[in-house]
Coordinates of C-alpha atoms in Angstrom, one line a residue:
X278 CA -22.5 -36.8 -108.5
X279 CA -25.6 -35.6 -106.3
X280 CA -27.5 -37.8 -104.5
X281 CA -30.8 -36.2 -103.3
X282 CA -33.2 -38.0 -100.9
X283 CA -36.7 -37.0 -101.5
X284 CA -39.5 -37.9 -98.7
X285 CA -42.9 -37.3 -98.4
X286 CA -43.9 -35.9 -95.3
X287 CA -45.8 -39.2 -94.3
X288 CA -43.2 -41.2 -94.0
X289 CA -41.0 -37.8 -92.1
X290 CA -44.2 -37.5 -89.7
X291 CA -44.2 -41.3 -89.2
X292 CA -40.7 -41.6 -88.2
X293 CA -40.4 -38.9 -85.4
X294 CA -43.3 -40.4 -83.9
X295 CA -41.5 -43.9 -83.3
X296 CA -38.4 -42.1 -82.1
X297 CA -40.4 -40.4 -80.1
X298 CA -42.0 -43.3 -78.3
X299 CA -38.7 -44.9 -77.9
X300 CA -37.3 -42.0 -76.2
X301 CA -39.9 -42.7 -74.0
X302 CA -39.9 -46.2 -73.5
X303 CA -37.2 -46.5 -70.9
X304 CA -38.7 -43.6 -68.3
X305 CA -40.6 -45.7 -65.9
X306 CA -36.8 -47.9 -65.3
X307 CA -35.0 -45.0 -64.7
X308 CA -37.1 -43.8 -62.1
X309 CA -37.6 -47.2 -60.5
X310 CA -36.1 -47.9 -56.7
X311 CA -33.2 -49.8 -58.0
X312 CA -31.7 -47.0 -60.9
X313 CA -33.0 -43.9 -58.9
X314 CA -30.6 -42.3 -56.8
X315 CA -30.5 -38.9 -54.9
X316 CA -26.6 -38.4 -54.7
X317 CA -26.5 -38.1 -58.3
X318 CA -29.0 -35.3 -58.7
X319 CA -26.5 -33.4 -56.0
X320 CA -23.4 -34.1 -58.3
X321 CA -25.0 -31.5 -60.7
X322 CA -22.1 -28.9 -61.2
X323 CA -25.4 -26.5 -60.2
X324 CA -25.6 -28.1 -56.6
X325 CA -21.8 -28.2 -56.8
X326 CA -20.9 -24.7 -57.0
X327 CA -23.5 -24.2 -54.6
X328 CA -22.0 -26.9 -51.5
X329 CA -18.5 -25.3 -52.0
X330 CA -19.6 -21.8 -50.6
X331 CA -20.5 -24.2 -47.5
X332 CA -17.4 -24.7 -45.2
X333 CA -16.7 -28.4 -45.3
X334 CA -17.8 -30.3 -42.1
X335 CA -13.9 -31.0 -41.4
X336 CA -13.2 -27.2 -41.5
X337 CA -16.1 -26.6 -38.7
X338 CA -15.1 -25.5 -35.3
X339 CA -16.7 -27.3 -32.0
X340 CA -15.7 -25.1 -28.8
X341 CA -12.9 -26.5 -26.6
X342 CA -14.9 -26.7 -23.4
X343 CA -18.9 -26.7 -23.0
X344 CA -20.4 -26.2 -20.2
X345 CA -24.6 -27.5 -19.8
X346 CA -26.6 -25.8 -17.1
X347 CA -29.1 -28.4 -15.7
X348 CA -32.2 -26.7 -15.9
X349 CA -35.3 -26.0 -18.6
X350 CA -35.5 -23.4 -21.1
X351 CA -38.5 -21.4 -21.8
X352 CA -40.7 -22.3 -24.4
X353 CA -42.0 -18.6 -25.0
X354 CA -39.2 -17.8 -26.6
X355 CA -38.9 -17.0 -30.0
X356 CA -36.6 -18.1 -33.5
X357 CA -33.3 -16.7 -33.3
X358 CA -33.8 -15.4 -30.2
X359 CA -30.9 -16.0 -27.0
X360 CA -32.4 -18.9 -25.0
X361 CA -33.9 -17.4 -21.3
X362 CA -33.8 -20.3 -18.3
X363 CA -36.2 -19.3 -14.7
X364 CA -33.9 -20.4 -12.0
X365 CA -35.6 -20.6 -8.3
X366 CA -33.5 -18.4 -5.2
X367 CA -31.3 -20.1 -3.3
X368 CA -31.4 -23.2 -5.5
X369 CA -28.7 -25.3 -6.5
X370 CA -28.3 -25.7 -10.4
X371 CA -25.9 -28.1 -11.8
X372 CA -23.8 -27.2 -14.3
X373 CA -21.6 -29.7 -16.0
X374 CA -18.3 -28.6 -17.4
X375 CA -17.4 -31.3 -20.5
X376 CA -13.9 -31.0 -22.3
X377 CA -15.0 -31.0 -25.9
X378 CA -10.6 -30.9 -27.1
X379 CA -10.1 -32.8 -30.1
X380 CA -7.1 -35.5 -30.0
X381 CA -4.2 -32.2 -31.3
X382 CA -6.0 -29.6 -29.9
X383 CA -4.4 -28.1 -27.0
X384 CA -1.7 -30.4 -26.0
X385 CA -0.5 -27.8 -23.7
X386 CA -3.2 -28.5 -20.9
X387 CA -3.5 -32.6 -21.0
X388 CA -3.1 -34.2 -17.9
X389 CA -3.7 -30.8 -16.1
X390 CA -5.7 -28.8 -13.9
X391 CA -7.7 -25.7 -15.1
X392 CA -9.5 -23.0 -13.1
X393 CA -13.2 -22.1 -14.0
X394 CA -14.4 -18.4 -12.9
X395 CA -18.4 -18.3 -12.4
X396 CA -20.2 -15.3 -12.4
X397 CA -23.5 -14.0 -12.5
X398 CA -23.8 -10.8 -14.7
X399 CA -26.1 -8.2 -15.8
X400 CA -27.5 -8.7 -19.5
X401 CA -29.0 -5.2 -19.8
X402 CA -25.8 -2.9 -21.2
X403 CA -27.2 -0.1 -19.3
X404 CA -27.7 -2.2 -15.6
X405 CA -23.2 -3.0 -16.8
X406 CA -22.2 0.3 -17.1
X407 CA -23.5 1.1 -13.8
X408 CA -22.9 -2.5 -12.1
X409 CA -20.7 -1.3 -8.9
X410 CA -23.2 0.6 -7.9
X411 CA -26.2 -1.8 -8.4
X412 CA -24.4 -4.6 -6.7
X413 CA -23.2 -1.8 -3.9
X414 CA -27.1 -0.6 -3.5
X415 CA -27.7 -4.5 -3.2
X416 CA -25.0 -5.1 -1.0
X417 CA -26.4 -2.4 1.4
X418 CA -29.7 -3.7 2.0
X419 CA -28.9 -7.4 2.3
X420 CA -25.6 -7.2 4.5
X421 CA -23.4 -10.1 4.8
X422 CA -25.1 -12.1 1.8
X423 CA -23.6 -12.9 -1.7
X424 CA -24.7 -12.8 -5.4
X425 CA -23.3 -16.5 -5.7
X426 CA -22.1 -19.5 -4.5
X427 CA -20.9 -22.2 -4.8
X428 CA -23.2 -25.6 -2.8
X429 CA -19.5 -27.2 -2.2
X430 CA -20.9 -30.4 -0.9
X431 CA -23.0 -31.2 -4.2
X432 CA -20.6 -30.4 -6.4
X433 CA -18.4 -33.1 -7.9
X434 CA -14.5 -33.5 -9.0
X435 CA -13.6 -29.6 -8.2
X436 CA -10.7 -28.7 -6.1
X437 CA -10.5 -25.4 -4.0
X438 CA -12.9 -23.7 -4.4
X439 CA -12.9 -19.6 -3.6
X440 CA -15.5 -17.4 -3.3
X441 CA -13.6 -13.8 -2.1
X442 CA -15.3 -11.2 -0.2
X443 CA -14.2 -8.9 -2.5
X444 CA -16.0 -10.3 -5.8
X445 CA -19.5 -11.2 -4.2
X446 CA -20.9 -12.4 -7.2
X447 CA -18.2 -14.3 -8.7
X448 CA -16.6 -17.7 -7.8
X449 CA -13.7 -20.0 -9.2
X450 CA -12.6 -23.0 -8.4
X451 CA -10.0 -25.9 -9.9
X452 CA -11.4 -29.1 -11.9
X453 CA -9.8 -32.4 -13.5
X454 CA -10.2 -32.6 -17.8
X455 CA -9.8 -36.3 -18.2
X456 CA -12.9 -36.5 -14.7
X457 CA -16.2 -36.0 -14.6
X458 CA -16.6 -32.5 -13.4
X459 CA -19.8 -30.9 -12.2
X460 CA -20.4 -27.3 -10.1
X461 CA -23.6 -26.7 -8.5
X462 CA -24.4 -22.6 -8.0
X463 CA -26.8 -20.6 -6.2
X464 CA -28.0 -17.2 -7.3
X465 CA -29.1 -15.2 -4.3
X466 CA -30.7 -11.8 -5.6
X467 CA -33.7 -12.0 -7.7
X468 CA -34.7 -10.3 -10.9
X469 CA -36.8 -7.3 -9.5
X470 CA -33.9 -6.5 -7.1
X471 CA -32.7 -4.1 -9.4
X472 CA -36.0 -2.7 -10.9
X473 CA -37.5 0.3 -10.4
X474 CA -40.5 0.2 -8.4
X475 CA -43.2 2.2 -9.3
X476 CA -46.7 0.5 -9.8
X477 CA -45.8 -2.8 -8.4
X478 CA -46.0 -6.2 -11.1
X479 CA -42.6 -4.5 -12.8
X480 CA -41.0 -7.3 -14.8
X481 CA -37.7 -8.2 -13.6
X482 CA -34.3 -8.0 -15.0
X483 CA -32.3 -10.7 -17.0
X484 CA -28.7 -11.6 -15.6
X485 CA -26.3 -14.2 -17.1
X486 CA -24.2 -17.1 -15.9
X487 CA -21.2 -16.7 -16.8
X488 CA -18.0 -19.1 -16.9
X489 CA -14.6 -18.1 -17.9
X490 CA -11.6 -20.7 -18.2
X491 CA -7.9 -20.1 -17.9
X492 CA -5.1 -22.3 -17.8
X493 CA -1.7 -22.2 -16.3
X494 CA 1.1 -20.1 -17.2
X495 CA 4.7 -20.3 -17.0
X496 CA 4.3 -18.5 -13.3
X497 CA 2.2 -20.8 -11.6
X498 CA -1.0 -18.8 -12.1
X499 CA -3.9 -19.2 -14.0
X500 CA -4.1 -16.5 -16.5
X501 CA -3.6 -18.0 -19.9
X502 CA -7.8 -17.6 -21.1
X503 CA -8.8 -20.9 -23.3
X504 CA -12.8 -19.9 -23.2
X505 CA -15.8 -18.0 -21.9
X506 CA -19.7 -18.9 -22.3
X507 CA -22.6 -17.5 -21.0
X508 CA -26.9 -17.9 -21.5
X509 CA -29.4 -15.5 -19.8
X510 CA -31.5 -16.5 -16.8
X511 CA -34.0 -15.2 -14.5
X512 CA -34.1 -15.4 -10.7
X513 CA -37.5 -15.8 -9.0
X514 CA -38.3 -16.3 -5.2
X515 CA -38.4 -20.0 -4.4
X516 CA -40.7 -21.8 -6.5
X517 CA -41.1 -18.6 -8.6
X518 CA -39.6 -19.9 -11.6
X519 CA -41.6 -23.3 -11.4
X520 CA -44.6 -21.4 -11.9
X521 CA -43.2 -19.0 -14.5
X522 CA -42.0 -22.0 -16.7
X523 CA -45.6 -24.0 -16.3
X524 CA -47.2 -20.2 -16.9
X525 CA -45.5 -19.7 -20.3
X526 CA -45.5 -23.7 -21.1
X527 CA -50.0 -23.0 -20.8
X528 CA -49.7 -20.3 -22.8
X529 CA -47.6 -21.8 -25.6
X530 CA -50.3 -24.7 -25.7
X531 CA -53.1 -22.1 -26.5
X532 CA -51.1 -21.1 -29.7
X533 CA -52.2 -22.6 -32.8
X534 CA -50.0 -25.0 -35.1
X535 CA -48.5 -22.0 -37.5
X536 CA -48.2 -19.8 -34.4
X537 CA -45.9 -22.3 -32.1
X538 CA -43.5 -22.3 -35.2
X539 CA -41.9 -19.0 -34.4
X540 CA -41.2 -20.1 -31.3
X541 CA -38.4 -22.3 -29.9
X542 CA -39.2 -25.5 -28.2
X543 CA -38.0 -26.1 -24.9
X544 CA -35.5 -28.1 -23.7
X545 CA -34.6 -30.0 -20.1
X546 CA -31.3 -28.4 -19.9
X547 CA -29.2 -25.2 -21.0
X548 CA -26.1 -25.3 -22.9
X549 CA -24.3 -21.6 -22.3
X550 CA -23.3 -19.9 -25.7
X551 CA -19.6 -18.6 -26.2
X552 CA -18.8 -15.1 -25.5
X553 CA -16.4 -12.7 -24.7
X554 CA -14.3 -13.4 -21.7
X555 CA -15.2 -11.0 -19.3
X556 CA -13.3 -7.9 -18.0
X557 CA -10.8 -8.1 -15.9
X558 CA -11.6 -4.1 -14.4
X559 CA -15.3 -6.4 -13.1
X560 CA -16.8 -5.1 -10.2
X561 CA -14.9 -5.7 -7.0
X562 CA -17.0 -4.9 -3.9
X563 CA -14.8 -3.7 -0.6
X564 CA -13.8 -6.2 1.5
X565 CA -12.6 -6.1 5.0
X566 CA -8.4 -6.2 3.1
X567 CA -8.9 -2.8 1.5
X568 CA -10.8 -1.0 4.4
X569 CA -9.5 1.7 6.5
X570 CA -9.0 1.5 10.1
X571 CA -9.5 4.7 12.1
X572 CA -7.3 3.1 15.3
X573 CA -3.7 2.7 15.6
X574 CA -4.0 0.0 12.7
X575 CA -2.1 2.0 9.6
X576 CA -3.9 2.4 6.4
X577 CA -1.4 -0.1 4.3
X578 CA -3.7 -2.5 3.3
X579 CA -5.0 -0.2 0.7
X580 CA -3.3 -0.2 -3.2
X581 CA -4.5 1.7 -5.9
X582 CA -5.9 -1.5 -7.7
X583 CA -8.9 -2.4 -4.9
X584 CA -12.2 -0.1 -4.0
X585 CA -12.1 0.3 0.0
X586 CA -15.4 -0.5 1.7
X587 CA -18.3 1.8 2.3
X588 CA -19.4 0.9 5.8
X589 CA -15.9 1.0 7.2
X590 CA -16.1 4.1 8.9
X591 CA -16.4 2.4 12.4
X592 CA -13.6 3.2 14.8
X593 CA -13.9 -0.3 15.8
X594 CA -13.2 -1.7 12.4
X595 CA -10.5 -3.9 12.0
X596 CA -8.3 -5.0 9.1
X597 CA -7.7 -8.3 8.4
X598 CA -4.2 -8.6 7.8
X599 CA -4.2 -12.1 6.0
X600 CA -6.7 -11.2 3.6
X601 CA -4.8 -9.0 1.2
X602 CA -1.7 -9.6 -1.3
X603 CA -1.3 -6.8 -2.8
X604 CA 1.3 -4.3 -2.5
X605 CA 1.3 -0.5 -1.8
X606 CA 1.4 1.6 -4.6
X607 CA 1.7 5.7 -4.5
X608 CA 0.8 7.4 -7.8
X609 CA 2.2 10.8 -8.8
X610 CA -1.5 12.7 -9.4
X611 CA -0.2 13.0 -13.2
X612 CA -0.1 9.5 -13.2
X613 CA -3.9 9.2 -12.0
X614 CA -4.9 10.2 -15.9
X615 CA -3.4 6.5 -17.0
X616 CA -6.0 4.7 -14.8
X617 CA -8.6 6.6 -16.6
X618 CA -9.8 4.4 -20.2
X619 CA -8.8 6.2 -22.9
X620 CA -11.7 6.4 -25.8
X621 CA -10.7 6.0 -29.2
X622 CA -9.0 9.0 -30.5
X623 CA -9.5 9.7 -34.4
X624 CA -5.8 9.7 -34.9
X625 CA -5.8 5.9 -33.6
X626 CA -4.0 3.8 -36.1
X627 CA -5.3 0.3 -37.5
X628 CA -3.5 -1.6 -34.8
X629 CA -4.5 1.2 -32.1
X630 CA -8.0 0.3 -32.6
X631 CA -7.8 -3.1 -32.7
X632 CA -6.6 -3.0 -29.3
X633 CA -9.3 -0.8 -28.2
X634 CA -11.8 -3.1 -29.8
X635 CA -10.3 -6.3 -27.8
X636 CA -10.3 -3.9 -24.3
X637 CA -13.9 -2.9 -24.7
X638 CA -14.8 -6.6 -25.3
X639 CA -15.3 -6.2 -28.9
X640 CA -12.9 -9.1 -30.2
X641 CA -15.6 -10.8 -31.8
X642 CA -15.5 -8.0 -34.4
X643 CA -11.8 -7.5 -34.8
X644 CA -10.9 -9.3 -38.2
X645 CA -14.1 -7.2 -39.3
X646 CA -12.7 -4.2 -38.5
X647 CA -8.8 -5.6 -39.4
X648 CA -8.3 -2.4 -41.7
X649 CA -10.5 0.1 -39.9
X650 CA -8.4 2.9 -38.2
X651 CA -9.8 5.1 -35.6
X652 CA -11.3 8.1 -38.1
X653 CA -13.1 4.8 -39.6
X654 CA -14.9 4.0 -36.7
X655 CA -15.5 6.9 -35.0
X656 CA -17.5 7.9 -38.9
X657 CA -19.6 5.0 -38.4
X658 CA -23.2 5.9 -38.0
X659 CA -25.8 4.1 -35.2
X660 CA -27.4 2.6 -38.4
X661 CA -24.2 1.2 -40.0
X662 CA -23.3 -0.6 -36.8
X663 CA -26.5 -1.9 -36.3
X664 CA -26.3 -3.6 -39.9
X665 CA -23.1 -4.8 -39.2
X666 CA -22.8 -5.4 -36.1
X667 CA -26.2 -6.7 -35.2
X668 CA -28.5 -4.7 -33.0
X669 CA -27.3 -5.4 -29.3
X670 CA -23.6 -5.4 -30.5
X671 CA -24.4 -2.9 -32.8
X672 CA -25.5 -0.3 -29.9
X673 CA -22.8 -0.8 -27.8
X674 CA -20.4 -0.1 -29.9
X675 CA -22.1 2.5 -31.4
X676 CA -21.7 3.9 -27.6
X677 CA -19.1 2.8 -26.7
X678 CA -17.1 4.8 -29.6
X679 CA -19.3 8.2 -28.7
X680 CA -19.6 7.9 -25.1
X681 CA -18.7 10.9 -22.7
X682 CA -16.9 10.9 -19.5
X683 CA -18.8 10.3 -16.7
X684 CA -19.1 13.6 -14.1
X685 CA -17.9 12.5 -10.6
X686 CA -20.2 12.6 -7.8
X687 CA -18.7 15.5 -5.8
X688 CA -15.3 17.3 -6.6
X689 CA -13.0 18.4 -3.6
X690 CA -10.2 20.2 -3.2
X691 CA -7.2 20.3 -0.8
X692 CA -3.8 21.5 -0.3
X693 CA -1.3 20.3 2.1
X694 CA -0.3 22.8 4.8
X695 CA 3.6 23.2 5.3
X696 CA 4.9 22.3 8.7
X697 CA 5.8 26.3 8.6
X698 CA 2.7 28.2 7.5
X699 CA -0.5 29.2 9.2
X700 CA -3.8 27.4 8.2
X701 CA -5.0 31.2 6.7
X702 CA -5.0 31.0 2.4
X703 CA -2.7 34.7 3.3
X704 CA 0.4 35.0 5.5
X705 CA 0.4 38.8 6.7
X706 CA 4.2 39.7 7.1
X707 CA 5.7 42.9 8.4
X708 CA 9.3 44.4 6.7
X709 CA 11.5 46.6 7.3
X710 CA 9.8 49.9 8.1
X711 CA 6.7 48.1 10.1
X712 CA 4.4 48.7 7.6
X713 CA 2.0 44.8 6.9
X714 CA 2.2 43.4 3.4
X715 CA 0.7 40.6 1.8
X716 CA 3.4 37.2 1.4
X717 CA 3.3 36.1 -2.4
X718 CA 3.4 32.7 -1.3
X719 CA 0.9 30.3 -3.3
X720 CA -1.3 27.7 -1.7
X721 CA -1.6 24.9 -5.2
X722 CA -4.8 23.3 -4.7
X723 CA -5.5 19.9 -6.4
X724 CA -8.9 18.3 -7.3
X725 CA -10.0 15.2 -6.2
X726 CA -12.8 13.6 -8.0
X727 CA -14.7 11.0 -6.0
X728 CA -17.3 8.3 -7.8
X729 CA -17.8 6.2 -4.3
X730 CA -18.3 8.8 -1.6
X731 CA -16.4 6.8 1.0
X732 CA -13.8 7.9 3.7
X733 CA -12.0 5.7 2.2
X734 CA -11.7 6.7 -1.1
X735 CA -10.9 10.5 -0.1
X736 CA -7.6 9.2 2.3
X737 CA -6.6 7.2 -0.9
X738 CA -6.5 10.1 -2.6
X739 CA -5.3 12.8 -0.7
X740 CA -2.2 10.4 0.3
X741 CA -1.6 11.0 -3.4
X742 CA -1.7 14.7 -4.2
X743 CA 0.7 14.7 -0.9
X744 CA 2.8 12.1 -1.7
X745 CA 2.1 10.5 1.7
X746 CA 2.2 6.5 2.2
X747 CA -0.9 5.1 3.3
X748 CA 1.0 3.1 5.3
X749 CA 1.8 6.2 7.2
X750 CA -1.3 7.4 7.9
X751 CA -2.8 6.7 11.1
X752 CA -6.2 8.9 11.5
X753 CA -8.3 11.2 9.8
X754 CA -10.0 14.5 11.3
X755 CA -12.3 17.6 10.0
X756 CA -11.8 20.2 12.0
X757 CA -15.2 21.2 13.5
X758 CA -16.8 24.4 15.3
X759 CA -14.6 25.9 17.9
X760 CA -11.6 24.0 16.8
X761 CA -12.6 20.4 17.4
X762 CA -11.5 17.6 15.9
X763 CA -14.1 15.0 14.2
X764 CA -13.6 11.5 13.1
X765 CA -13.9 11.7 9.5
X766 CA -16.6 9.3 8.1
X767 CA -18.6 7.9 5.0
X768 CA -21.5 9.9 5.9
X769 CA -19.6 13.2 6.8
X770 CA -18.1 12.4 3.0
X771 CA -21.6 11.8 1.5
X772 CA -23.1 14.6 2.8
X773 CA -19.9 17.3 1.5
X774 CA -21.0 20.2 -0.6
X775 CA -19.6 20.1 -4.5
X776 CA -16.5 21.7 -4.6
X777 CA -15.7 22.2 -1.0
X778 CA -12.1 23.6 -0.1
X779 CA -9.9 22.2 2.2
X780 CA -6.5 22.3 3.9
X781 CA -4.6 19.5 5.1
X782 CA -2.4 19.4 8.0
X783 CA -0.5 16.5 9.1
X784 CA 0.8 15.8 13.0
X785 CA 2.8 13.7 13.9
X786 CA 1.3 10.6 16.2
X787 CA 2.8 10.6 19.5
X788 CA 4.3 7.5 19.5
X789 CA 5.9 8.8 16.5
X790 CA 4.6 5.8 14.5
X791 CA 2.7 7.6 11.3
X792 CA 0.7 10.8 11.2
X793 CA -2.7 12.3 11.6
X794 CA -4.7 14.3 8.8
X795 CA -6.8 17.3 9.9
X796 CA -8.7 19.0 7.3
X797 CA -9.3 22.9 8.1

């Protein structure tokens, strides 16, 4: 039997109105201060899905060390740009070094000393490529000065501070992780010294202050890299940084509130951001230990890893016997090619490509390009690399991939003369019939490519091609008019015509100690 419920329209309408009023009656209570909770809203599935894409707070990795430069950042820097700090030339600025390691992080360095190397380097990539020439020019204009110094009396918690004469822009020291440590640094070069003089009022180039920290290895030397950080700076003449900071602050005060939102706030201190370690083949200025001595002192202080002094051509210049620690190395001419940094080959494997990225300071992109071979990297366009790595590193990586070898500043051809031969290129002989003929003996010349245009560089490369130990070479002369012997100097090398040809004649020293070289 079926039951049929019959209701008129009025009854249905009144019932719906009653149910709707009842459902609204509790809204005010639910939204009260006691019942409403934002955590309940964030617990909804849609928010859980978004949170799942973010790394947990426990997984965020803090740097093991932190370096804080006690100088205010500029307020005229836009958002998302790197901070810029103004410094006064020669003024001591404190850099606090903090140990931020977690309890179980890097336990092998607990209760041990670490070594930090502080450098002032160029921020502009173009100037980094010509760093040696730039700093050599600065040294020529300001002999005896350094680009960076440590103010030892004001520093706290550091031991064994060193400023090597071969590295004018770097200093090193040890510090204890369990004690408060602060180093006071002084920058003596100003930004406008590396700006081409054109019409006056040019903007100075920015520098970077970089700290590289190392742990002690098994051999007792501090070679295990732990952390690197740097920040961007500009250096002005005394009190110039204060005036520049004031000017930037006044400019920002004149801007509207809407425009101020596009700029960073100025902070009293500058925190150095993490970066790649500075390469080992950075600028090494010539030192007295690696200079040629054109007196009776032998040239044993030369090594293939040192760059000789461009100001050491004076006969009175004496080498410092206690300032060098490198052993003598003689390279065959064919081994010189191994010293040249190889470009990435299209046939390079994935492992070779990874090594190339690490060698060229692209450490942060090794994981990103973990499946790229040399051919894959070389196929990327400039726009591709900028989009992947950002403008700065993208352009740098593109230039490193497509770069060509730099042409040497001077090419010299040399040939070693045998002791039995005459200095003529062609030797005449007399046969059995009394006729004169030309000997078939050939003189093989070697090409020497000079980058520094110094006498020391030329001597070092001549010793390599002639297989002569540097310690056996006492003096080097060039044969001049009427057969006079002219002492080889930097000025002479600098003014040599390109592709000059010389025959190297060796003469034993009168005392029997070493050799003299004569360029004919």
